[in-house]
Amino acid sequence: MSSTQSPMTDEIVCGPQHVAIIMDGNGRWAKRQGKMRVFGHKAGVKSVRRSVRFAVSHGIKALTLYAFSSENWNRPAQEVSALMELFIRALDGEVKSLHKHNVRLKIIGDIGRFSSRLQERIRRSEQLTENNDGLTLNIAANYGGRWDIMQGVKTLAEQVKAGVLQPEDITEDLLSQQVCLHELAPVDLVIRTGGEHRVSNFLLWQIAYSEFYFTDVLWPDFDELTFEGALNAFAQRERRFGGTTPINASDAS
C-alpha cells in the first residue's frame, strides 16, 4: 500500500503502485513554438526527468513510459534518426543520476532493430542499475502491445512443440508470465497526454483493468501538478475488476 499527499491539502490518498504514461504531443508543442519536431522531443526529456522525480518522491513502485512504438519507424527518416541520437544522449546523461537515486532502468521492446551503438548503451545502463530496489523505470522502445503478446504466444508454442506443455494447460496466468513487465505489480493507472483518447498499441495485455486518465496537456508541459491531478483522479475511482463490489485502489495493487 502506498499513499500520496496533495501539495494543496493535508489529505492523504491511496495511490497507484504502477503508472504507465503515453507521452504524446512533442511534435505539436514544437510546432506551436515555430520549431522542428525534434525540438519538442528534446523538451520532452525534461518532462521525463520531472516525472521520474515525482514518482520517486510519491512512492510509486514502477513507472512505464511509451517512448517509441513499433509504428514510429514510419515517421520521416530524419526524425527517427534524431530520436535515436536523443535516446543515446539521454541514456548517457541520465543513467548515473538514476543509479544515484536507486532507480532500476529497464528497456522493453524489440531492441534488435536498434543500432549496435544504442543496444550497447541500453545493455550498460540496465547492467549498472539492475540491483537497485527503488523505482523501476521501464522505457518502452520499439515496443508494441501486439508484438508483446505474440512473443509470449510463440514462447508457449515452442514449449508445446517440445512436448513440455500441453495446449489444454495454457492459461491466462501462464501467458501473463511471458509478456513484458510480468515481474512487476499490475499497471494501475494509464496517463495519456496530448488530448488523444486511444491506447495506440501500448501494453494491451497489461492494462486490461487499468484506470485511464486523459489530459490535453502536451507532454513537454506535463509537470508535477498535472501528475498530481492524475493521482487524485485515480483515488476517486471505484475499481471492481469485473465484479460488483468496489475494490480500494491500494487493495488492488
PDB file of N, CA, C and O in Angstrom, residues 23 48 63-69 84 87-88 90-92 94-95 98 103-114 118-127 129-130 136-144 147-148 179-181 183-184 202-203:
ATOM      1  N   MET A  23       3.345   9.242 -23.751  1.00  0.00           N
ATOM      2  CA  MET A  23       3.871  10.604 -23.811  1.00  0.00           C
ATOM      3  C   MET A  23       3.595  11.183 -25.204  1.00  0.00           C
ATOM      4  O   MET A  23       4.360  10.956 -26.138  1.00  0.00           O
ATOM      5  N   VAL A  48      10.260  13.847 -18.771  1.00  0.00           N
ATOM      6  CA  VAL A  48      10.603  12.517 -18.265  1.00  0.00           C
ATOM      7  C   VAL A  48      11.333  12.646 -16.941  1.00  0.00           C
ATOM      8  O   VAL A  48      11.027  11.958 -15.956  1.00  0.00           O
ATOM      9  N   LEU A  63       7.230   2.901 -13.024  1.00  0.00           N
ATOM     10  CA  LEU A  63       6.789   3.909 -13.980  1.00  0.00           C
ATOM     11  C   LEU A  63       7.199   3.424 -15.365  1.00  0.00           C
ATOM     12  O   LEU A  63       8.379   3.180 -15.619  1.00  0.00           O
ATOM     13  N   THR A  64       6.208   3.255 -16.251  1.00  0.00           N
ATOM     14  CA  THR A  64       6.473   2.765 -17.597  1.00  0.00           C
ATOM     15  C   THR A  64       6.119   3.849 -18.604  1.00  0.00           C
ATOM     16  O   THR A  64       4.988   4.330 -18.627  1.00  0.00           O
ATOM     17  N   LEU A  65       7.095   4.239 -19.417  1.00  0.00           N
ATOM     18  CA  LEU A  65       6.924   5.340 -20.357  1.00  0.00           C
ATOM     19  C   LEU A  65       7.002   4.830 -21.786  1.00  0.00           C
ATOM     20  O   LEU A  65       7.936   4.107 -22.151  1.00  0.00           O
ATOM     21  N   TYR A  66       6.035   5.238 -22.606  1.00  0.00           N
ATOM     22  CA  TYR A  66       5.974   4.833 -24.005  1.00  0.00           C
ATOM     23  C   TYR A  66       6.797   5.829 -24.818  1.00  0.00           C
ATOM     24  O   TYR A  66       6.333   6.908 -25.169  1.00  0.00           O
ATOM     25  N   ALA A  67       8.030   5.457 -25.137  1.00  0.00           N
ATOM     26  CA  ALA A  67       8.957   6.384 -25.781  1.00  0.00           C
ATOM     27  C   ALA A  67       8.958   6.273 -27.297  1.00  0.00           C
ATOM     28  O   ALA A  67       9.049   7.277 -28.004  1.00  0.00           O
ATOM     29  N   PHE A  68       8.876   5.023 -27.807  1.00  0.00           N
ATOM     30  CA  PHE A  68       8.988   4.815 -29.256  1.00  0.00           C
ATOM     31  C   PHE A  68       8.248   3.532 -29.600  1.00  0.00           C
ATOM     32  O   PHE A  68       8.639   2.449 -29.164  1.00  0.00           O
ATOM     33  N   SER A  69       7.175   3.658 -30.347  1.00  0.00           N
ATOM     34  CA  SER A  69       6.378   2.479 -30.696  1.00  0.00           C
ATOM     35  C   SER A  69       6.941   1.814 -31.940  1.00  0.00           C
ATOM     36  O   SER A  69       7.716   2.412 -32.710  1.00  0.00           O
ATOM     37  N   MET A  84      16.783   8.574 -32.263  1.00  0.00           N
ATOM     38  CA  MET A  84      17.767   7.580 -31.840  1.00  0.00           C
ATOM     39  C   MET A  84      18.961   8.255 -31.163  1.00  0.00           C
ATOM     40  O   MET A  84      19.460   7.789 -30.129  1.00  0.00           O
ATOM     41  N   PHE A  87      17.930   9.416 -27.793  1.00  0.00           N
ATOM     42  CA  PHE A  87      17.846   8.283 -26.873  1.00  0.00           C
ATOM     43  C   PHE A  87      19.234   7.963 -26.313  1.00  0.00           C
ATOM     44  O   PHE A  87      19.416   7.751 -25.107  1.00  0.00           O
ATOM     45  N   ILE A  88      20.220   7.930 -27.188  1.00  0.00           N
ATOM     46  CA  ILE A  88      21.585   7.640 -26.750  1.00  0.00           C
ATOM     47  C   ILE A  88      22.075   8.704 -25.768  1.00  0.00           C
ATOM     48  O   ILE A  88      22.637   8.393 -24.707  1.00  0.00           O
ATOM     49  N   ALA A  90      20.311  10.686 -23.938  1.00  0.00           N
ATOM     50  CA  ALA A  90      19.548  10.623 -22.688  1.00  0.00           C
ATOM     51  C   ALA A  90      20.078   9.508 -21.786  1.00  0.00           C
ATOM     52  O   ALA A  90      20.212   9.690 -20.573  1.00  0.00           O
ATOM     53  N   LEU A  91      20.383   8.361 -22.395  1.00  0.00           N
ATOM     54  CA  LEU A  91      20.940   7.259 -21.600  1.00  0.00           C
ATOM     55  C   LEU A  91      22.281   7.673 -20.991  1.00  0.00           C
ATOM     56  O   LEU A  91      22.529   7.460 -19.800  1.00  0.00           O
ATOM     57  N   ASP A  92      23.135   8.263 -21.828  1.00  0.00           N
ATOM     58  CA  ASP A  92      24.450   8.685 -21.336  1.00  0.00           C
ATOM     59  C   ASP A  92      24.340   9.737 -20.234  1.00  0.00           C
ATOM     60  O   ASP A  92      25.096   9.728 -19.272  1.00  0.00           O
ATOM     61  N   GLU A  94      21.611  10.497 -18.235  1.00  0.00           N
ATOM     62  CA  GLU A  94      20.700  10.314 -17.110  1.00  0.00           C
ATOM     63  C   GLU A  94      20.980   9.082 -16.257  1.00  0.00           C
ATOM     64  O   GLU A  94      20.576   9.021 -15.104  1.00  0.00           O
ATOM     65  N   VAL A  95      21.656   8.079 -16.808  1.00  0.00           N
ATOM     66  CA  VAL A  95      21.734   6.801 -16.104  1.00  0.00           C
ATOM     67  C   VAL A  95      22.476   6.903 -14.770  1.00  0.00           C
ATOM     68  O   VAL A  95      22.102   6.244 -13.785  1.00  0.00           O
ATOM     69  N   LEU A  98      20.039   8.269 -12.300  1.00  0.00           N
ATOM     70  CA  LEU A  98      19.071   7.232 -11.944  1.00  0.00           C
ATOM     71  C   LEU A  98      19.689   6.272 -10.936  1.00  0.00           C
ATOM     72  O   LEU A  98      19.054   5.891  -9.935  1.00  0.00           O
ATOM     73  N   VAL A 103      17.203   4.003  -8.758  1.00  0.00           N
ATOM     74  CA  VAL A 103      16.201   3.665  -9.771  1.00  0.00           C
ATOM     75  C   VAL A 103      16.743   2.539 -10.654  1.00  0.00           C
ATOM     76  O   VAL A 103      17.901   2.591 -11.111  1.00  0.00           O
ATOM     77  N   ARG A 104      15.923   1.543 -10.889  1.00  0.00           N
ATOM     78  CA  ARG A 104      16.299   0.450 -11.798  1.00  0.00           C
ATOM     79  C   ARG A 104      15.722   0.733 -13.178  1.00  0.00           C
ATOM     80  O   ARG A 104      14.518   0.942 -13.314  1.00  0.00           O
ATOM     81  N   LEU A 105      16.561   0.747 -14.188  1.00  0.00           N
ATOM     82  CA  LEU A 105      16.130   1.050 -15.546  1.00  0.00           C
ATOM     83  C   LEU A 105      15.980  -0.223 -16.361  1.00  0.00           C
ATOM     84  O   LEU A 105      16.871  -1.079 -16.375  1.00  0.00           O
ATOM     85  N   LYS A 106      14.836  -0.343 -17.037  1.00  0.00           N
ATOM     86  CA  LYS A 106      14.595  -1.469 -17.929  1.00  0.00           C
ATOM     87  C   LYS A 106      14.080  -0.919 -19.257  1.00  0.00           C
ATOM     88  O   LYS A 106      13.246  -0.012 -19.285  1.00  0.00           O
ATOM     89  N   ILE A 107      14.562  -1.471 -20.355  1.00  0.00           N
ATOM     90  CA  ILE A 107      14.058  -1.130 -21.682  1.00  0.00           C
ATOM     91  C   ILE A 107      13.237  -2.311 -22.173  1.00  0.00           C
ATOM     92  O   ILE A 107      13.741  -3.445 -22.226  1.00  0.00           O
ATOM     93  N   ILE A 108      11.969  -2.079 -22.507  1.00  0.00           N
ATOM     94  CA  ILE A 108      11.126  -3.161 -23.004  1.00  0.00           C
ATOM     95  C   ILE A 108      10.802  -2.902 -24.467  1.00  0.00           C
ATOM     96  O   ILE A 108      10.569  -1.766 -24.874  1.00  0.00           O
ATOM     97  N   GLY A 109      10.819  -3.945 -25.266  1.00  0.00           N
ATOM     98  CA  GLY A 109      10.560  -3.815 -26.689  1.00  0.00           C
ATOM     99  C   GLY A 109      11.572  -4.617 -27.485  1.00  0.00           C
ATOM    100  O   GLY A 109      12.477  -5.256 -26.927  1.00  0.00           O
ATOM    101  N   ASP A 110      11.444  -4.567 -28.784  1.00  0.00           N
ATOM    102  CA  ASP A 110      12.324  -5.308 -29.690  1.00  0.00           C
ATOM    103  C   ASP A 110      13.531  -4.439 -30.025  1.00  0.00           C
ATOM    104  O   ASP A 110      13.542  -3.719 -31.023  1.00  0.00           O
ATOM    105  N   ILE A 111      14.554  -4.501 -29.159  1.00  0.00           N
ATOM    106  CA  ILE A 111      15.702  -3.605 -29.328  1.00  0.00           C
ATOM    107  C   ILE A 111      16.637  -4.080 -30.435  1.00  0.00           C
ATOM    108  O   ILE A 111      17.582  -3.377 -30.786  1.00  0.00           O
ATOM    109  N   GLY A 112      16.384  -5.256 -31.002  1.00  0.00           N
ATOM    110  CA  GLY A 112      17.245  -5.791 -32.046  1.00  0.00           C
ATOM    111  C   GLY A 112      17.306  -4.927 -33.294  1.00  0.00           C
ATOM    112  O   GLY A 112      18.249  -5.036 -34.085  1.00  0.00           O
ATOM    113  N   ARG A 113      16.333  -4.072 -33.500  1.00  0.00           N
ATOM    114  CA  ARG A 113      16.317  -3.215 -34.672  1.00  0.00           C
ATOM    115  C   ARG A 113      17.162  -1.962 -34.475  1.00  0.00           C
ATOM    116  O   ARG A 113      17.465  -1.252 -35.429  1.00  0.00           O
ATOM    117  N   PHE A 114      17.551  -1.685 -33.253  1.00  0.00           N
ATOM    118  CA  PHE A 114      18.369  -0.515 -32.981  1.00  0.00           C
ATOM    119  C   PHE A 114      19.820  -0.752 -33.413  1.00  0.00           C
ATOM    120  O   PHE A 114      20.259  -1.893 -33.565  1.00  0.00           O
ATOM    121  N   LEU A 118      23.425   1.856 -29.901  1.00  0.00           N
ATOM    122  CA  LEU A 118      22.331   2.075 -28.963  1.00  0.00           C
ATOM    123  C   LEU A 118      22.095   0.832 -28.117  1.00  0.00           C
ATOM    124  O   LEU A 118      21.845   0.937 -26.910  1.00  0.00           O
ATOM    125  N   GLN A 119      22.170  -0.348 -28.724  1.00  0.00           N
ATOM    126  CA  GLN A 119      21.986  -1.581 -27.955  1.00  0.00           C
ATOM    127  C   GLN A 119      23.025  -1.697 -26.838  1.00  0.00           C
ATOM    128  O   GLN A 119      22.711  -2.156 -25.732  1.00  0.00           O
ATOM    129  N   GLU A 120      24.244  -1.286 -27.120  1.00  0.00           N
ATOM    130  CA  GLU A 120      25.292  -1.342 -26.106  1.00  0.00           C
ATOM    131  C   GLU A 120      25.011  -0.360 -24.980  1.00  0.00           C
ATOM    132  O   GLU A 120      25.206  -0.688 -23.794  1.00  0.00           O
ATOM    133  N   ARG A 121      24.502   0.834 -25.311  1.00  0.00           N
ATOM    134  CA  ARG A 121      24.145   1.807 -24.277  1.00  0.00           C
ATOM    135  C   ARG A 121      23.029   1.239 -23.383  1.00  0.00           C
ATOM    136  O   ARG A 121      23.045   1.417 -22.164  1.00  0.00           O
ATOM    137  N   ILE A 122      22.059   0.595 -24.007  1.00  0.00           N
ATOM    138  CA  ILE A 122      20.959   0.001 -23.250  1.00  0.00           C
ATOM    139  C   ILE A 122      21.489  -1.078 -22.311  1.00  0.00           C
ATOM    140  O   ILE A 122      21.134  -1.116 -21.123  1.00  0.00           O
ATOM    141  N   ARG A 123      22.335  -1.943 -22.832  1.00  0.00           N
ATOM    142  CA  ARG A 123      22.881  -3.028 -22.013  1.00  0.00           C
ATOM    143  C   ARG A 123      23.653  -2.472 -20.812  1.00  0.00           C
ATOM    144  O   ARG A 123      23.465  -2.934 -19.683  1.00  0.00           O
ATOM    145  N   ARG A 124      24.498  -1.482 -21.053  1.00  0.00           N
ATOM    146  CA  ARG A 124      25.297  -0.913 -19.974  1.00  0.00           C
ATOM    147  C   ARG A 124      24.431  -0.216 -18.934  1.00  0.00           C
ATOM    148  O   ARG A 124      24.675  -0.320 -17.719  1.00  0.00           O
ATOM    149  N   SER A 125      23.406   0.493 -19.382  1.00  0.00           N
ATOM    150  CA  SER A 125      22.525   1.217 -18.458  1.00  0.00           C
ATOM    151  C   SER A 125      21.730   0.254 -17.582  1.00  0.00           C
ATOM    152  O   SER A 125      21.594   0.470 -16.369  1.00  0.00           O
ATOM    153  N   GLU A 126      21.218  -0.796 -18.189  1.00  0.00           N
ATOM    154  CA  GLU A 126      20.466  -1.791 -17.414  1.00  0.00           C
ATOM    155  C   GLU A 126      21.373  -2.510 -16.427  1.00  0.00           C
ATOM    156  O   GLU A 126      20.988  -2.773 -15.283  1.00  0.00           O
ATOM    157  N   GLN A 127      22.570  -2.817 -16.867  1.00  0.00           N
ATOM    158  CA  GLN A 127      23.513  -3.531 -16.005  1.00  0.00           C
ATOM    159  C   GLN A 127      23.908  -2.691 -14.798  1.00  0.00           C
ATOM    160  O   GLN A 127      24.003  -3.196 -13.673  1.00  0.00           O
ATOM    161  N   THR A 129      22.205  -0.443 -13.235  1.00  0.00           N
ATOM    162  CA  THR A 129      21.105  -0.205 -12.285  1.00  0.00           C
ATOM    163  C   THR A 129      20.357  -1.471 -11.868  1.00  0.00           C
ATOM    164  O   THR A 129      19.381  -1.382 -11.117  1.00  0.00           O
ATOM    165  N   GLU A 130      20.789  -2.635 -12.326  1.00  0.00           N
ATOM    166  CA  GLU A 130      19.987  -3.843 -12.160  1.00  0.00           C
ATOM    167  C   GLU A 130      19.751  -4.251 -10.707  1.00  0.00           C
ATOM    168  O   GLU A 130      18.759  -4.925 -10.398  1.00  0.00           O
ATOM    169  N   THR A 136      11.233   1.247 -10.334  1.00  0.00           N
ATOM    170  CA  THR A 136      11.595   0.602 -11.586  1.00  0.00           C
ATOM    171  C   THR A 136      11.077   1.470 -12.722  1.00  0.00           C
ATOM    172  O   THR A 136       9.877   1.703 -12.832  1.00  0.00           O
ATOM    173  N   LEU A 137      11.997   1.980 -13.535  1.00  0.00           N
ATOM    174  CA  LEU A 137      11.641   2.816 -14.670  1.00  0.00           C
ATOM    175  C   LEU A 137      11.742   1.989 -15.946  1.00  0.00           C
ATOM    176  O   LEU A 137      12.833   1.563 -16.338  1.00  0.00           O
ATOM    177  N   ASN A 138      10.603   1.749 -16.579  1.00  0.00           N
ATOM    178  CA  ASN A 138      10.559   0.986 -17.818  1.00  0.00           C
ATOM    179  C   ASN A 138      10.380   1.950 -18.988  1.00  0.00           C
ATOM    180  O   ASN A 138       9.444   2.749 -18.997  1.00  0.00           O
ATOM    181  N   ILE A 139      11.260   1.862 -19.953  1.00  0.00           N
ATOM    182  CA  ILE A 139      11.141   2.659 -21.169  1.00  0.00           C
ATOM    183  C   ILE A 139      10.739   1.716 -22.300  1.00  0.00           C
ATOM    184  O   ILE A 139      11.490   0.793 -22.643  1.00  0.00           O
ATOM    185  N   ALA A 140       9.549   1.936 -22.857  1.00  0.00           N
ATOM    186  CA  ALA A 140       9.073   1.112 -23.965  1.00  0.00           C
ATOM    187  C   ALA A 140       9.620   1.696 -25.261  1.00  0.00           C
ATOM    188  O   ALA A 140       9.240   2.803 -25.665  1.00  0.00           O
ATOM    189  N   ALA A 141      10.544   0.984 -25.903  1.00  0.00           N
ATOM    190  CA  ALA A 141      11.218   1.474 -27.100  1.00  0.00           C
ATOM    191  C   ALA A 141      11.158   0.405 -28.181  1.00  0.00           C
ATOM    192  O   ALA A 141      11.559  -0.740 -27.942  1.00  0.00           O
ATOM    193  N   ASN A 142      10.698   0.780 -29.371  1.00  0.00           N
ATOM    194  CA  ASN A 142      10.348  -0.179 -30.426  1.00  0.00           C
ATOM    195  C   ASN A 142       9.435  -1.249 -29.838  1.00  0.00           C
ATOM    196  O   ASN A 142       9.645  -2.446 -30.016  1.00  0.00           O
ATOM    197  N   TYR A 143       8.453  -0.761 -29.120  1.00  0.00           N
ATOM    198  CA  TYR A 143       7.503  -1.644 -28.417  1.00  0.00           C
ATOM    199  C   TYR A 143       6.130  -1.556 -29.063  1.00  0.00           C
ATOM    200  O   TYR A 143       5.706  -0.487 -29.520  1.00  0.00           O
ATOM    201  N   GLY A 144       5.446  -2.684 -29.076  1.00  0.00           N
ATOM    202  CA  GLY A 144       4.052  -2.737 -29.496  1.00  0.00           C
ATOM    203  C   GLY A 144       3.327  -3.795 -28.681  1.00  0.00           C
ATOM    204  O   GLY A 144       3.882  -4.869 -28.419  1.00  0.00           O
ATOM    205  N   TRP A 147       2.970  -7.050 -30.592  1.00  0.00           N
ATOM    206  CA  TRP A 147       4.264  -7.737 -30.626  1.00  0.00           C
ATOM    207  C   TRP A 147       4.520  -8.457 -29.313  1.00  0.00           C
ATOM    208  O   TRP A 147       4.966  -9.623 -29.286  1.00  0.00           O
ATOM    209  N   ASP A 148       4.256  -7.793 -28.209  1.00  0.00           N
ATOM    210  CA  ASP A 148       4.484  -8.341 -26.877  1.00  0.00           C
ATOM    211  C   ASP A 148       3.695  -9.638 -26.686  1.00  0.00           C
ATOM    212  O   ASP A 148       4.238 -10.667 -26.250  1.00  0.00           O
ATOM    213  N   VAL A 179       4.806 -12.156 -21.011  1.00  0.00           N
ATOM    214  CA  VAL A 179       4.804 -10.809 -21.574  1.00  0.00           C
ATOM    215  C   VAL A 179       5.658  -9.871 -20.728  1.00  0.00           C
ATOM    216  O   VAL A 179       6.021 -10.190 -19.593  1.00  0.00           O
ATOM    217  N   CYS A 180       5.985  -8.725 -21.284  1.00  0.00           N
ATOM    218  CA  CYS A 180       6.801  -7.742 -20.575  1.00  0.00           C
ATOM    219  C   CYS A 180       6.142  -7.289 -19.278  1.00  0.00           C
ATOM    220  O   CYS A 180       4.915  -7.257 -19.183  1.00  0.00           O
ATOM    221  N   LEU A 181       6.954  -6.962 -18.311  1.00  0.00           N
ATOM    222  CA  LEU A 181       6.538  -6.413 -17.013  1.00  0.00           C
ATOM    223  C   LEU A 181       5.868  -7.443 -16.107  1.00  0.00           C
ATOM    224  O   LEU A 181       5.279  -7.067 -15.087  1.00  0.00           O
ATOM    225  N   GLU A 183       6.981  -9.353 -14.010  1.00  0.00           N
ATOM    226  CA  GLU A 183       7.548  -9.448 -12.670  1.00  0.00           C
ATOM    227  C   GLU A 183       7.149  -8.276 -11.777  1.00  0.00           C
ATOM    228  O   GLU A 183       7.480  -8.254 -10.595  1.00  0.00           O
ATOM    229  N   LEU A 184       6.425  -7.310 -12.339  1.00  0.00           N
ATOM    230  CA  LEU A 184       6.047  -6.112 -11.593  1.00  0.00           C
ATOM    231  C   LEU A 184       4.576  -6.131 -11.191  1.00  0.00           C
ATOM    232  O   LEU A 184       3.795  -6.950 -11.683  1.00  0.00           O
ATOM    233  N   PHE A 202      -0.332   0.042 -26.870  1.00  0.00           N
ATOM    234  CA  PHE A 202       0.540   0.119 -25.688  1.00  0.00           C
ATOM    235  C   PHE A 202       0.062  -0.833 -24.605  1.00  0.00           C
ATOM    236  O   PHE A 202      -1.080  -0.716 -24.130  1.00  0.00           O
ATOM    237  N   LEU A 203       0.889  -1.794 -24.221  1.00  0.00           N
ATOM    238  CA  LEU A 203       0.618  -2.689 -23.094  1.00  0.00           C
ATOM    239  C   LEU A 203      -0.796  -3.297 -23.155  1.00  0.00           C
ATOM    240  O   LEU A 203      -1.512  -3.311 -22.143  1.00  0.00           O
TER     241      LEU A 203
END
